[in-house]
PDB file of C-alpha atoms in Angstrom:
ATOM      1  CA  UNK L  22      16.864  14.022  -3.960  1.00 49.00           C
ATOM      2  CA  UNK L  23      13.602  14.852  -5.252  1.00 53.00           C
ATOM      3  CA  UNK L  24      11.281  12.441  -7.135  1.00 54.00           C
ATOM      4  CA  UNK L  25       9.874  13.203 -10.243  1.00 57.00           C
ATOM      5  CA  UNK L  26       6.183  13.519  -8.451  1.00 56.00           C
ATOM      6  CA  UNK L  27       7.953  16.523  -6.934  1.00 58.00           C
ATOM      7  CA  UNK L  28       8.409  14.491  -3.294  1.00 59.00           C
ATOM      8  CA  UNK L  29      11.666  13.875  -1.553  1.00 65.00           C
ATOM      9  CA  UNK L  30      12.586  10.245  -2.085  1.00 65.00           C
ATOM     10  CA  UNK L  31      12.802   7.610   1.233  1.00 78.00           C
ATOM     11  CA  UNK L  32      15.713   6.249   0.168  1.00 83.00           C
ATOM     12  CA  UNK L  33      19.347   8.047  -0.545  1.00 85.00           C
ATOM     13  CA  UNK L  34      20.639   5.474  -3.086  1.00 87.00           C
ATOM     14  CA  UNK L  35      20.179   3.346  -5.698  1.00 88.00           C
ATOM     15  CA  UNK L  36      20.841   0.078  -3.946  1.00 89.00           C
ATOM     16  CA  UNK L  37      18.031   1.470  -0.775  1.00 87.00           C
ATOM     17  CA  UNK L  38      15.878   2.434  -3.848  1.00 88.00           C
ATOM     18  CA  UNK L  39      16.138  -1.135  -5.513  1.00 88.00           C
ATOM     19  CA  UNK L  40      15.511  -2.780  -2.122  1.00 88.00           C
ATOM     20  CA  UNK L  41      12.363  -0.712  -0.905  1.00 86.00           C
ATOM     21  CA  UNK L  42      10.913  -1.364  -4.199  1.00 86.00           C
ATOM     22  CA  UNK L  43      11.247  -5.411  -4.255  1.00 86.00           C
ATOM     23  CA  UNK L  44      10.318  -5.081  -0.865  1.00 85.00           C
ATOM     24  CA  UNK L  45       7.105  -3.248  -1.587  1.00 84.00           C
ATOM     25  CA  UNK L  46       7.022  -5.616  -4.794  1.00 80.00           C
ATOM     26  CA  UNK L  47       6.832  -8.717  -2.651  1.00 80.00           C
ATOM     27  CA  UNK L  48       3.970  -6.755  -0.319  1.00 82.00           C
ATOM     28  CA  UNK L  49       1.449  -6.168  -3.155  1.00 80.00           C
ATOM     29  CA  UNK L  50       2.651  -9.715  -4.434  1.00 74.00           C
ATOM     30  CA  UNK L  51       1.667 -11.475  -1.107  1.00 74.00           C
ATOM     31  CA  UNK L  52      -1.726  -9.188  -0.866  1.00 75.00           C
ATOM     32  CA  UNK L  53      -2.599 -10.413  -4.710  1.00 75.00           C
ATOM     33  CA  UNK L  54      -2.290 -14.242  -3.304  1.00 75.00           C
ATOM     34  CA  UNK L  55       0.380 -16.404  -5.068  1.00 79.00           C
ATOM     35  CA  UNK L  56       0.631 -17.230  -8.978  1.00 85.00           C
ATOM     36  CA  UNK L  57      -0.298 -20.542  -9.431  1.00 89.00           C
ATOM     37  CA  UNK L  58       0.892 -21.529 -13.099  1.00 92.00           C
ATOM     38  CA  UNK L  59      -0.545 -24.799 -14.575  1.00 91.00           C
ATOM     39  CA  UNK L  60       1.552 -24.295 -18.232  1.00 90.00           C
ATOM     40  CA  UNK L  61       0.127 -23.933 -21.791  1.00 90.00           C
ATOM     41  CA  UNK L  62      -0.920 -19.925 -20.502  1.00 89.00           C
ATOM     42  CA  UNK L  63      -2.814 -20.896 -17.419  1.00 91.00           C
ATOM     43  CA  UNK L  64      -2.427 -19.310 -14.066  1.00 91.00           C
ATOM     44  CA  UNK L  65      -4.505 -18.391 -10.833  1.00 91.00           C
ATOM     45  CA  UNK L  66      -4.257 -16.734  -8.131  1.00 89.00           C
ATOM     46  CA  UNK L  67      -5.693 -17.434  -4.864  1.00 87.00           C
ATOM     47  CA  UNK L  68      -7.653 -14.141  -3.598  1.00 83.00           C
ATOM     48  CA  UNK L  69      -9.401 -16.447  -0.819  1.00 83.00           C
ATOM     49  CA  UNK L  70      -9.061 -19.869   0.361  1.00 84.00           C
ATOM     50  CA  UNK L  71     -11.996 -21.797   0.958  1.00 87.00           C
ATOM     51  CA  UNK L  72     -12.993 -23.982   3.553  1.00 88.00           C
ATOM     52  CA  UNK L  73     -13.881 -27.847   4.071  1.00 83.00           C
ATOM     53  CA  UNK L  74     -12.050 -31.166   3.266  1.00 87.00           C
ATOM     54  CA  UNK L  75     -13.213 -31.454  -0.289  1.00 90.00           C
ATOM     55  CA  UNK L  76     -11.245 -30.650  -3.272  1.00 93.00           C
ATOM     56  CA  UNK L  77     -13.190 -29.661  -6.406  1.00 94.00           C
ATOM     57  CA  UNK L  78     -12.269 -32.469  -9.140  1.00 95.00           C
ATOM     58  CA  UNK L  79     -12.942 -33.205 -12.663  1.00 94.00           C
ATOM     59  CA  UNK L  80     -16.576 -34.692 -13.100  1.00 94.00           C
ATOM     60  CA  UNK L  81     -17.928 -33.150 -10.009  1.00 94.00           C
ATOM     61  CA  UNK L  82     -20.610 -30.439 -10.377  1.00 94.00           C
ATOM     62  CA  UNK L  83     -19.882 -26.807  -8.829  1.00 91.00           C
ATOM     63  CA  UNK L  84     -21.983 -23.546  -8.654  1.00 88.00           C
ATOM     64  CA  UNK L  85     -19.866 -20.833  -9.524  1.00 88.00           C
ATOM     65  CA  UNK L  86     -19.963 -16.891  -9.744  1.00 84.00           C
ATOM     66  CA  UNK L  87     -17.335 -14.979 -11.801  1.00 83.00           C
ATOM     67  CA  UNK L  88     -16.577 -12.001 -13.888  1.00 81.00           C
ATOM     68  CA  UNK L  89     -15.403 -12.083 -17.454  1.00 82.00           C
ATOM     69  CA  UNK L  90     -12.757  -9.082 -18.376  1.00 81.00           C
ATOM     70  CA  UNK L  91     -10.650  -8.917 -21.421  1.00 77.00           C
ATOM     71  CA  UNK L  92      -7.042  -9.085 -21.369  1.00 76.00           C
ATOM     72  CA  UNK L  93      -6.583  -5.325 -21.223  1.00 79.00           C
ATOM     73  CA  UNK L  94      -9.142  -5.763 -17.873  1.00 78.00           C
ATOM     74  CA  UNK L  95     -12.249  -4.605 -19.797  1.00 76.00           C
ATOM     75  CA  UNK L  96     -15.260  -5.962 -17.877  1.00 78.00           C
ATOM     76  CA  UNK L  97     -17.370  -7.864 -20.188  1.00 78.00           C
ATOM     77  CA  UNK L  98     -19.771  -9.361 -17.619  1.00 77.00           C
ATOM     78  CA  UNK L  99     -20.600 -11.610 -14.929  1.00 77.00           C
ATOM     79  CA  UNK L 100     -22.507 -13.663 -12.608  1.00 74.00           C
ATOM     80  CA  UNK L 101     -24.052 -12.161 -10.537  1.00 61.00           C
ATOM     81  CA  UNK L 102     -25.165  -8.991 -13.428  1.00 58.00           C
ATOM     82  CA  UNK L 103     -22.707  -6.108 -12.556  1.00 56.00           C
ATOM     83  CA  UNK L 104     -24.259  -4.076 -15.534  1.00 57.00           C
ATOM     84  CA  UNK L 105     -25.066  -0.822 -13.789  1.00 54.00           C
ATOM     85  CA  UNK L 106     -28.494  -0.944 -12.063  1.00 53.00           C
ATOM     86  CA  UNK L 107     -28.810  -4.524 -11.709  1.00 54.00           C
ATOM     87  CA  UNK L 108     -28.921  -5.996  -8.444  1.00 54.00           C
ATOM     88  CA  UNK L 109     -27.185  -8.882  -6.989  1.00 53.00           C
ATOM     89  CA  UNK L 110     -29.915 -11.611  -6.442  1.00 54.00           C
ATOM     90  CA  UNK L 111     -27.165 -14.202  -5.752  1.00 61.00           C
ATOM     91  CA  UNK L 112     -27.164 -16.034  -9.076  1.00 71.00           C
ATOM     92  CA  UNK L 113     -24.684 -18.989  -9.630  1.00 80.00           C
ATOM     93  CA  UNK L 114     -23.707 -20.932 -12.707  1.00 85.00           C
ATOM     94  CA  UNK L 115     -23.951 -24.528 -12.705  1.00 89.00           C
ATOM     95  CA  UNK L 116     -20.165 -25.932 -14.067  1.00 90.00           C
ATOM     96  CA  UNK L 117     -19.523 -29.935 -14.178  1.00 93.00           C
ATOM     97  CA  UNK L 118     -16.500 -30.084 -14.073  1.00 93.00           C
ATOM     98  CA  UNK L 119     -15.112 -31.892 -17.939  1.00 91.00           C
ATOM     99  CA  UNK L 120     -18.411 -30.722 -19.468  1.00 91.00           C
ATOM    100  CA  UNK L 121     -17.281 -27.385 -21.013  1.00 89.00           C
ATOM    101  CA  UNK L 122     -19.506 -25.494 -19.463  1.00 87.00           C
ATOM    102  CA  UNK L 123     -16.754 -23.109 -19.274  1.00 88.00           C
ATOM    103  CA  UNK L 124     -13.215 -22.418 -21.083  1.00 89.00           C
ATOM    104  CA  UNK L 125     -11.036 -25.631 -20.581  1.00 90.00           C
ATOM    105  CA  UNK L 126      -8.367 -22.881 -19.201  1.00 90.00           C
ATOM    106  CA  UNK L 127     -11.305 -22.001 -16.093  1.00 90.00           C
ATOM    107  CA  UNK L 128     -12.405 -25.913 -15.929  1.00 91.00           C
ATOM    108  CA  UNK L 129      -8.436 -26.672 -15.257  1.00 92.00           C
ATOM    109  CA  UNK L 130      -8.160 -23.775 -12.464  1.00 92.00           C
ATOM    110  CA  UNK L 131     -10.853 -25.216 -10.815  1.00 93.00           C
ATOM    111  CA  UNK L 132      -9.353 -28.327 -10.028  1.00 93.00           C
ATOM    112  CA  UNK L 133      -8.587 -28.480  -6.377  1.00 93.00           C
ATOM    113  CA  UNK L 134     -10.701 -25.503  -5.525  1.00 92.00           C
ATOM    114  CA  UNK L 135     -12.911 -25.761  -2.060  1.00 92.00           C
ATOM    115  CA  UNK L 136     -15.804 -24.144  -1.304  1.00 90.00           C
ATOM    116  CA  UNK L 137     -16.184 -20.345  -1.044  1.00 87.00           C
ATOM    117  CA  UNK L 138     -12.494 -20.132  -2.774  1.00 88.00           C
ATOM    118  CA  UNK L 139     -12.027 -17.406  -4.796  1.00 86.00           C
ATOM    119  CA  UNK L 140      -9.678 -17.348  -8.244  1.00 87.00           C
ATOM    120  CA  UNK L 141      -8.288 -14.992 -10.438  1.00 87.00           C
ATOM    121  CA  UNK L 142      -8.068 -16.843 -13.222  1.00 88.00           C
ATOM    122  CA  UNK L 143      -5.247 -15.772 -16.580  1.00 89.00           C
ATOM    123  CA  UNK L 144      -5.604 -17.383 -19.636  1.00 88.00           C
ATOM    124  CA  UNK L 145      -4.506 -17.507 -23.038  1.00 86.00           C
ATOM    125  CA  UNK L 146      -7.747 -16.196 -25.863  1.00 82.00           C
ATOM    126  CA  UNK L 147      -6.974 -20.215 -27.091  1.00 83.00           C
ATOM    127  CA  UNK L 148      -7.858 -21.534 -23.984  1.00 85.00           C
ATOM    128  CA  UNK L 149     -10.881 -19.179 -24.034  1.00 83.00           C
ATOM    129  CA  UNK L 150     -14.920 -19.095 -25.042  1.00 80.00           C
ATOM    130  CA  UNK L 151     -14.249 -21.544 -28.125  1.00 78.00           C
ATOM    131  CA  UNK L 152     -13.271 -24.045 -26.025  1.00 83.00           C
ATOM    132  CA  UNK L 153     -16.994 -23.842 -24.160  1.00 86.00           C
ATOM    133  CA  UNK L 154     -18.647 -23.386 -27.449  1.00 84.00           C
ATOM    134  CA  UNK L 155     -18.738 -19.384 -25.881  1.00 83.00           C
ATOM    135  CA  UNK L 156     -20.419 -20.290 -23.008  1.00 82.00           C
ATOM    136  CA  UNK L 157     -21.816 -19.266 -20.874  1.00 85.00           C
ATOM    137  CA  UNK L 158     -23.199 -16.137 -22.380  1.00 81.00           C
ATOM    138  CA  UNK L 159     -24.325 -13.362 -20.434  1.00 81.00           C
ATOM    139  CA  UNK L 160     -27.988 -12.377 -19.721  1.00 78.00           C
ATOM    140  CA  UNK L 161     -28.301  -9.168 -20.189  1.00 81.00           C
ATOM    141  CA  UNK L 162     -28.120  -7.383 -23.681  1.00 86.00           C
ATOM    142  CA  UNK L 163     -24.795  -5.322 -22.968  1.00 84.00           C
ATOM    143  CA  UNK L 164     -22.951  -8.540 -21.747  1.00 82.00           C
ATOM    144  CA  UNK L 165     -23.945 -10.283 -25.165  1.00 85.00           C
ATOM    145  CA  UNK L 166     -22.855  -7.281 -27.069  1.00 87.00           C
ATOM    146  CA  UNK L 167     -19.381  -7.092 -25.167  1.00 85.00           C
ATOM    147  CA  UNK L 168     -19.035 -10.990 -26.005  1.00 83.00           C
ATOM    148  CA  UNK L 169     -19.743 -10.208 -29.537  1.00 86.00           C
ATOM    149  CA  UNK L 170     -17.543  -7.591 -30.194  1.00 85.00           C
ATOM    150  CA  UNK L 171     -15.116  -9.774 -28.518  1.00 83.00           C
ATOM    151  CA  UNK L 172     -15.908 -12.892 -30.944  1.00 82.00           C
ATOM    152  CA  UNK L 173     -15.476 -10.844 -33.986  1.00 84.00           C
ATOM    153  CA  UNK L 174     -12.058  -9.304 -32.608  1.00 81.00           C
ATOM    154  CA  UNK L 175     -10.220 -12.895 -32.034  1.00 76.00           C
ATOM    155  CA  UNK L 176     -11.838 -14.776 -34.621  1.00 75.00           C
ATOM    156  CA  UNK L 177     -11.094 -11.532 -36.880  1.00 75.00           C
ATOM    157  CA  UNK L 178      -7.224 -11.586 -35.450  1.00 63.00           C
ATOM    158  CA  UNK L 179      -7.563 -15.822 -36.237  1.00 60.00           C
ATOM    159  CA  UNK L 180      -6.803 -16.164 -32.535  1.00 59.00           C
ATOM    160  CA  UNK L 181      -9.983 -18.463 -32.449  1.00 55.00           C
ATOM    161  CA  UNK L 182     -11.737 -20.796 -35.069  1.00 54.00           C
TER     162      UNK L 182
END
C-alpha cells in the first residue's frame, strides 16, 4: 500500500504497522535515556552516566554547564556561550546545591548526579528562574535579551510572580 510520503509501506497491516511503530517508539525511547519523573512537573533524562562513587547531594557544591531552551525548545543560552561566534573556553557555573543558584526544579534533578553526567532536565515555568531569583543570567547581551523577553512573557501570562 503506498504511504502518504509516496513510499511503499514495510508492513501489510494495521496490527504489523502498530507493532513496528512501538517498536521503533521504544528505540528512540532507549537512545533518549529513560524519563526519570520526580512529581510536581519535574523530569530528567539521563543522556550520559557519569562516573565515580559519589552521588551529587543537597549542600554539596558542583560546577555545572547547561543550556537554557524554552518549552517550545527555543535556545535562550548557555554555559559555555553558544551565541554564534563565541567560542567554547570551557566555562562552568558554580551551583551549591540548596543555595538557588539555579531553579529548585534543576537543584532537585541534580540530586544523585555523578561526575561528567549529563541531564535533560523538564520543568514546569513555576519551578523555573523565579525560584533562583532568575539566575544565573547569561553573559552575553542576546542571552539577557532572550531571558527578558522570557520574564515579561510568564510574568505577563501570571505564570511567575
Amino acid at each position: 500500500a503506498p504511504t502518504p510520503g509516496g513510499g511503499k509501506a514495510k508492513c501489510s497491516n494495521v496490527e504489523e504497522c502498530r507493532e513496528a511503530g512501538e517498536a521503533r517508539f521504544a528505540e528512540l525511547e532507549q537512545e533518549r535515556g529513560a524519563l526519570v519523573r520526580l512529581g510536581q512537573g519535574i523530569s530528567y533524562r539521563e543522556r550520559a552516566r557519569g562516573s565515580g562513587e559519589v552521588e551529587a547531594q543537597e549542600g554539596d557544591t558542583l560546577q555545572v554547564s547547561f543550556s537554557v531552551y524554552t518549552g517550545s525548545g527555543n535556545f535562550m543560552y548557555g554555559i559555555p556561550t553558544r551565541e554564534p561566534g563565541a567560542r567554547d573556553g570551557g566555562e562552568t557555573y558554580t551551583v551549591r546545591l540548596g543555595n538557588h543558584d539555579v531553579p529548585v526544579a534543576v537543584e532537585r534533578a541534580l540530586i544523585g548526579a555523578k561526575r561528567g553526567s549529563v541531564r535533560l532536565i523538564e520543568m514546569t515555568p513555576a519551578l523555573g528562574f523565579a525560584t533562583s531569583d532568575w539566575r544565573p543570567m547569561p553573559a552575553t547581551f542576546a542571552g539577557k535579551q532572550r531571558v527578558e523577553r522570557y520574564r515579561k512573557l510568564l510574568t505577563g501570562n501570571g505564570l511567575q510572580p
